[in-house]
Amino acid sequence: MLEMIKEKEYFIHYYDTDKKLKLSIISLMKFFEDLALLQSEDREIGLDYYEKNNLGWLLHQFEIRIKEYPKFKDKIVLRTIPLSFLRFYAHRIFEVYNDNDDIIISADTIWLFVDTKTRKPKTVNEDMYRGYCVTPGKNEFQKLINPQPPEKIEFEKEFRIRFSDIDTNNHVNNVSYVSWALEALPIEILQKNEIELIRILFKKELQYGMMIKSQAEVKTEEEKIISLHSILDQLGNCACNVEIHWKPTT
């Protein structure tokens, strides 16, 4: 199978960073989203194609592993490869390289191919196989570890979904779920630690104007902090689970 690779250099602006001047997890996820969309545009299976055919990709699962954070004014290279399809699922990976050509961040993502009118999964079509150079029936599909949901709710915050949370699919953009999850945590955890692993499972679409609850539990395992999160819709249904492994800030 010919790998369809897309690379792009990104400069870390001040607005991409957190209070420690390191690339924020929100900006990182936006970079990933940008690169995947640019590859689709390059292959002529981008936004115009999706709108014309009432098709789209919804992010279902995310796992990001961070060895080192880029900092303000750094230049990094992002690479993405669509690896495989299985029925209505797609497996896409991302890698982030520093100026020494070392991989400092890697990620696996699972996407759902959907009919945007019915909002139901749709079998990946020939255009996708051809556009991304994936051979039907000759690729393996990797399952990701599901995030653990919280068992004991220790922290909770409530939000109303803003218009700025909505993307071109008319639902909440995936980065907003992570932002909501982080907001539920005590400030001490956010100030003294940084993310080294995050797992996300998107279970339900949310729309503008809804009230949501961000719930969290914090555990300590082998002297490391693990936070477990659920995002609930206004009826109490789980829309997203997030598991974050933290390490002390260096």
CSV table of C-alpha atoms in Angstrom, one decimal:
chain,number,residue,atom,x,y,z
A,1,MET,CA,0.0,0.0,0.0
A,2,LEU,CA,1.3,3.4,-1.0
A,3,GLU,CA,1.3,5.7,2.1
A,4,MET,CA,-0.4,9.1,1.4
A,5,ILE,CA,1.7,11.4,3.5
A,6,LYS,CA,1.0,15.1,4.1
A,7,GLU,CA,3.6,17.4,5.8
A,8,LYS,CA,3.5,21.0,6.8
A,9,GLU,CA,5.7,23.3,8.9
A,10,TYR,CA,4.0,25.2,11.7
A,11,PHE,CA,5.4,28.2,13.6
A,12,ILE,CA,4.4,28.4,17.3
A,13,HIS,CA,2.9,31.8,17.8
A,14,TYR,CA,2.3,33.4,21.2
A,15,TYR,CA,-1.5,32.7,20.8
A,16,ASP,CA,-0.7,29.0,20.3
A,17,THR,CA,0.8,28.7,23.8
A,18,ASP,CA,-0.3,28.3,27.4
A,19,LYS,CA,0.9,30.4,30.4
A,20,LYS,CA,4.3,28.5,30.3
A,21,LEU,CA,4.8,29.5,26.6
A,22,LYS,CA,4.4,25.9,25.5
A,23,LEU,CA,2.2,24.7,22.8
A,24,SER,CA,-1.3,24.2,24.3
A,25,ILE,CA,-3.2,20.9,23.8
A,26,ILE,CA,-6.0,22.9,22.2
A,27,SER,CA,-3.7,24.5,19.6
A,28,LEU,CA,-2.0,21.1,18.9
A,29,MET,CA,-5.4,19.5,18.2
A,30,LYS,CA,-6.3,22.4,15.9
A,31,PHE,CA,-3.0,21.8,14.0
A,32,PHE,CA,-3.9,18.2,13.5
A,33,GLU,CA,-7.4,19.1,12.3
A,34,ASP,CA,-5.9,21.7,9.9
A,35,LEU,CA,-3.4,19.3,8.4
A,36,ALA,CA,-6.0,16.5,7.8
A,37,LEU,CA,-8.3,19.0,6.1
A,38,LEU,CA,-5.5,20.3,3.9
A,39,GLN,CA,-4.7,16.8,2.8
A,40,SER,CA,-8.3,16.3,1.9
A,41,GLU,CA,-8.3,19.5,-0.1
A,42,ASP,CA,-5.1,18.5,-1.9
A,43,ARG,CA,-6.7,15.2,-3.0
A,44,GLU,CA,-9.9,17.0,-4.1
A,45,ILE,CA,-12.0,15.2,-1.5
A,46,GLY,CA,-12.3,18.2,0.8
A,47,LEU,CA,-15.1,20.6,1.9
A,48,ASP,CA,-16.6,21.2,-1.5
A,49,TYR,CA,-16.8,17.4,-2.2
A,50,TYR,CA,-18.3,16.8,1.3
A,51,GLU,CA,-21.0,19.5,0.8
A,52,LYS,CA,-21.9,18.4,-2.7
A,53,ASN,CA,-22.3,14.7,-1.7
A,54,ASN,CA,-23.7,15.2,1.8
A,55,LEU,CA,-20.8,13.4,3.4
A,56,GLY,CA,-18.3,14.1,6.2
A,57,TRP,CA,-15.9,12.8,8.7
A,58,LEU,CA,-16.6,12.9,12.4
A,59,LEU,CA,-13.8,12.3,14.9
A,60,HIS,CA,-14.6,9.3,17.1
A,61,GLN,CA,-11.5,8.6,19.1
A,62,PHE,CA,-8.2,10.3,19.8
A,63,GLU,CA,-5.0,9.3,21.6
A,64,ILE,CA,-2.1,11.8,21.9
A,65,ARG,CA,1.3,11.0,23.4
A,66,ILE,CA,3.6,13.9,24.2
A,67,LYS,CA,7.3,13.5,24.9
A,68,GLU,CA,8.3,17.1,24.6
A,69,TYR,CA,6.3,20.3,24.1
A,70,PRO,CA,7.3,22.8,21.4
A,71,LYS,CA,7.7,26.4,22.8
A,72,PHE,CA,6.9,29.9,21.6
A,73,LYS,CA,8.8,30.7,18.4
A,74,ASP,CA,9.7,27.1,17.7
A,75,LYS,CA,9.2,25.7,14.2
A,76,ILE,CA,7.8,22.1,14.0
A,77,VAL,CA,6.9,19.8,11.2
A,78,LEU,CA,3.6,17.9,11.3
A,79,ARG,CA,3.0,14.8,9.3
A,80,THR,CA,-0.3,12.8,8.9
A,81,ILE,CA,-1.0,9.5,7.2
A,82,PRO,CA,-4.4,7.9,6.6
A,83,LEU,CA,-3.6,4.3,7.3
A,84,SER,CA,-6.7,2.2,6.8
A,85,PHE,CA,-10.5,2.0,6.4
A,86,LEU,CA,-12.9,-0.6,7.8
A,87,ARG,CA,-16.6,-0.2,6.8
A,88,PHE,CA,-17.3,3.4,8.0
A,89,TYR,CA,-14.2,3.8,10.2
A,90,ALA,CA,-10.9,5.4,9.3
A,91,HIS,CA,-7.5,5.3,11.1
A,92,ARG,CA,-5.3,8.3,10.7
A,93,ILE,CA,-2.0,9.0,12.5
A,94,PHE,CA,-0.1,12.2,13.2
A,95,GLU,CA,3.5,12.9,14.1
A,96,VAL,CA,5.2,16.1,15.3
A,97,TYR,CA,8.9,16.6,14.6
A,98,ASN,CA,11.3,19.1,16.2
A,99,ASP,CA,14.2,20.8,14.4
A,100,ASN,CA,16.4,17.8,15.0
A,101,ASP,CA,13.9,15.6,13.1
A,102,ASP,CA,13.0,13.8,16.3
A,103,ILE,CA,9.4,12.8,16.9
A,104,ILE,CA,8.2,14.6,20.0
A,105,ILE,CA,4.5,14.0,19.7
A,106,SER,CA,2.5,11.2,18.1
A,107,ALA,CA,-1.2,10.6,17.8
A,108,ASP,CA,-3.7,8.0,16.6
A,109,THR,CA,-7.2,9.0,15.5
A,110,ILE,CA,-10.3,7.0,14.5
A,111,TRP,CA,-12.9,8.8,12.4
A,112,LEU,CA,-16.5,8.0,11.3
A,113,PHE,CA,-17.6,8.5,7.7
A,114,VAL,CA,-21.2,9.8,7.8
A,115,ASP,CA,-24.1,11.0,5.8
A,116,THR,CA,-24.4,14.6,6.9
A,117,LYS,CA,-28.2,14.7,6.3
A,118,THR,CA,-29.1,11.6,8.3
A,119,ARG,CA,-26.1,11.9,10.7
A,120,LYS,CA,-25.7,8.1,10.3
A,121,PRO,CA,-22.5,6.2,9.5
A,122,LYS,CA,-21.9,5.4,5.8
A,123,THR,CA,-19.6,2.9,4.3
A,124,VAL,CA,-16.4,4.5,3.0
A,125,ASN,CA,-16.7,5.0,-0.7
A,126,GLU,CA,-14.4,4.4,-3.6
A,127,ASP,CA,-13.5,8.1,-3.8
A,128,MET,CA,-11.9,7.9,-0.3
A,129,TYR,CA,-10.0,4.8,-1.1
A,130,ARG,CA,-8.7,6.2,-4.3
A,131,GLY,CA,-8.0,9.7,-2.9
A,132,TYR,CA,-6.0,8.5,0.1
A,133,CYS,CA,-4.4,5.5,-1.8
A,134,VAL,CA,-5.8,2.9,0.6
A,135,THR,CA,-6.2,-0.5,-0.9
A,136,PRO,CA,-9.6,-2.1,-0.1
A,137,GLY,CA,-9.3,-5.4,1.9
A,138,LYS,CA,-5.6,-5.2,2.3
A,139,ASN,CA,-5.1,-3.1,5.4
A,140,GLU,CA,-5.4,-3.8,9.2
A,141,PHE,CA,-7.5,-1.6,11.5
A,142,GLN,CA,-6.1,-0.7,14.9
A,143,LYS,CA,-8.3,-0.5,17.9
A,144,LEU,CA,-7.5,2.2,20.5
A,145,ILE,CA,-7.8,1.9,24.2
A,146,ASN,CA,-11.0,3.6,25.5
A,147,PRO,CA,-10.6,6.3,28.1
A,148,GLN,CA,-11.7,5.3,31.6
A,149,PRO,CA,-14.9,7.2,32.7
A,150,PRO,CA,-15.0,8.7,36.2
A,151,GLU,CA,-16.5,6.6,38.9
A,152,LYS,CA,-16.6,9.2,41.6
A,153,ILE,CA,-17.5,12.7,40.6
A,154,GLU,CA,-15.2,15.1,42.5
A,155,PHE,CA,-15.4,18.2,40.4
A,156,GLU,CA,-18.1,19.6,38.1
A,157,LYS,CA,-18.7,22.7,36.0
A,158,GLU,CA,-21.6,23.6,33.8
A,159,PHE,CA,-21.4,25.5,30.4
A,160,ARG,CA,-23.7,26.7,27.7
A,161,ILE,CA,-22.5,25.8,24.2
A,162,ARG,CA,-21.4,29.0,22.4
A,163,PHE,CA,-21.7,29.7,18.7
A,164,SER,CA,-17.9,29.8,18.6
A,165,ASP,CA,-17.9,26.1,19.6
A,166,ILE,CA,-19.6,25.0,16.4
A,167,ASP,CA,-17.7,23.8,13.3
A,168,THR,CA,-18.7,23.3,9.6
A,169,ASN,CA,-20.5,20.1,10.5
A,170,ASN,CA,-22.9,22.1,12.6
A,171,HIS,CA,-21.9,20.4,15.8
A,172,VAL,CA,-19.4,21.1,18.6
A,173,ASN,CA,-15.8,21.0,17.4
A,174,ASN,CA,-13.8,18.3,19.1
A,175,VAL,CA,-11.3,20.7,20.8
A,176,SER,CA,-14.2,22.3,22.8
A,177,TYR,CA,-14.8,19.0,24.7
A,178,VAL,CA,-11.1,18.9,25.8
A,179,SER,CA,-11.3,22.6,26.9
A,180,TRP,CA,-14.4,21.8,28.9
A,181,ALA,CA,-12.8,18.8,30.5
A,182,LEU,CA,-9.8,20.9,31.6
A,183,GLU,CA,-12.0,23.6,33.1
A,184,ALA,CA,-13.4,21.2,35.6
A,185,LEU,CA,-10.0,20.6,37.2
A,186,PRO,CA,-8.5,22.4,40.2
A,187,ILE,CA,-6.1,25.2,39.1
A,188,GLU,CA,-3.3,23.6,41.0
A,189,ILE,CA,-3.2,20.6,38.7
A,190,LEU,CA,-3.2,22.8,35.6
A,191,GLN,CA,-0.4,25.0,36.9
A,192,LYS,CA,1.9,22.4,38.3
A,193,ASN,CA,1.5,19.6,35.6
A,194,GLU,CA,1.4,19.1,31.9
A,195,ILE,CA,-0.3,16.4,29.8
A,196,GLU,CA,1.8,13.5,28.6
A,197,LEU,CA,-1.1,11.2,27.4
A,198,ILE,CA,-4.7,12.0,26.5
A,199,ARG,CA,-7.4,9.6,25.4
A,200,ILE,CA,-10.7,10.9,24.1
A,201,LEU,CA,-13.9,9.0,23.0
A,202,PHE,CA,-16.6,11.1,21.3
A,203,LYS,CA,-19.9,9.4,21.8
A,204,LYS,CA,-22.6,12.0,20.9
A,205,GLU,CA,-22.9,15.2,18.9
A,206,LEU,CA,-23.8,18.4,20.7
A,207,GLN,CA,-25.3,21.5,19.2
A,208,TYR,CA,-25.4,25.3,19.8
A,209,GLY,CA,-27.3,26.5,22.9
A,210,MET,CA,-27.3,23.2,24.9
A,211,MET,CA,-26.3,23.2,28.5
A,212,ILE,CA,-23.5,20.7,29.3
A,213,LYS,CA,-21.8,19.4,32.5
A,214,SER,CA,-18.1,18.7,32.7
A,215,GLN,CA,-17.4,16.1,35.5
A,216,ALA,CA,-14.0,14.9,36.7
A,217,GLU,CA,-12.3,12.5,39.0
A,218,VAL,CA,-8.6,12.8,39.9
A,219,LYS,CA,-6.6,9.7,40.8
A,220,THR,CA,-2.9,9.2,41.8
A,221,GLU,CA,-1.1,6.1,40.4
A,222,GLU,CA,2.6,5.5,41.0
A,223,GLU,CA,3.0,9.2,42.0
A,224,LYS,CA,1.4,10.4,38.7
A,225,ILE,CA,-1.9,12.1,38.4
A,226,ILE,CA,-4.6,10.7,36.1
A,227,SER,CA,-7.8,12.7,35.6
A,228,LEU,CA,-11.0,11.0,34.3
A,229,HIS,CA,-13.7,13.2,32.7
A,230,SER,CA,-17.2,12.9,31.3
A,231,ILE,CA,-19.0,15.6,29.3
A,232,LEU,CA,-22.8,15.2,29.8
A,233,ASP,CA,-25.6,16.8,27.7
A,234,GLN,CA,-28.6,18.5,29.3
A,235,LEU,CA,-30.4,15.2,29.7
A,236,GLY,CA,-27.5,13.6,31.5
A,237,ASN,CA,-26.3,11.5,28.6
A,238,CYS,CA,-22.6,11.1,28.1
A,239,ALA,CA,-21.3,12.9,25.0
A,240,CYS,CA,-17.6,12.3,25.6
A,241,ASN,CA,-15.1,10.6,27.9
A,242,VAL,CA,-11.6,11.9,28.4
A,243,GLU,CA,-8.6,10.3,30.3
A,244,ILE,CA,-5.6,12.5,30.9
A,245,HIS,CA,-2.2,11.4,32.3
A,246,TRP,CA,-0.2,14.2,33.8
A,247,LYS,CA,3.5,14.7,34.7
A,248,PRO,CA,5.1,17.5,36.7
A,249,THR,CA,5.9,20.6,34.6
A,250,THR,CA,9.6,20.9,33.8
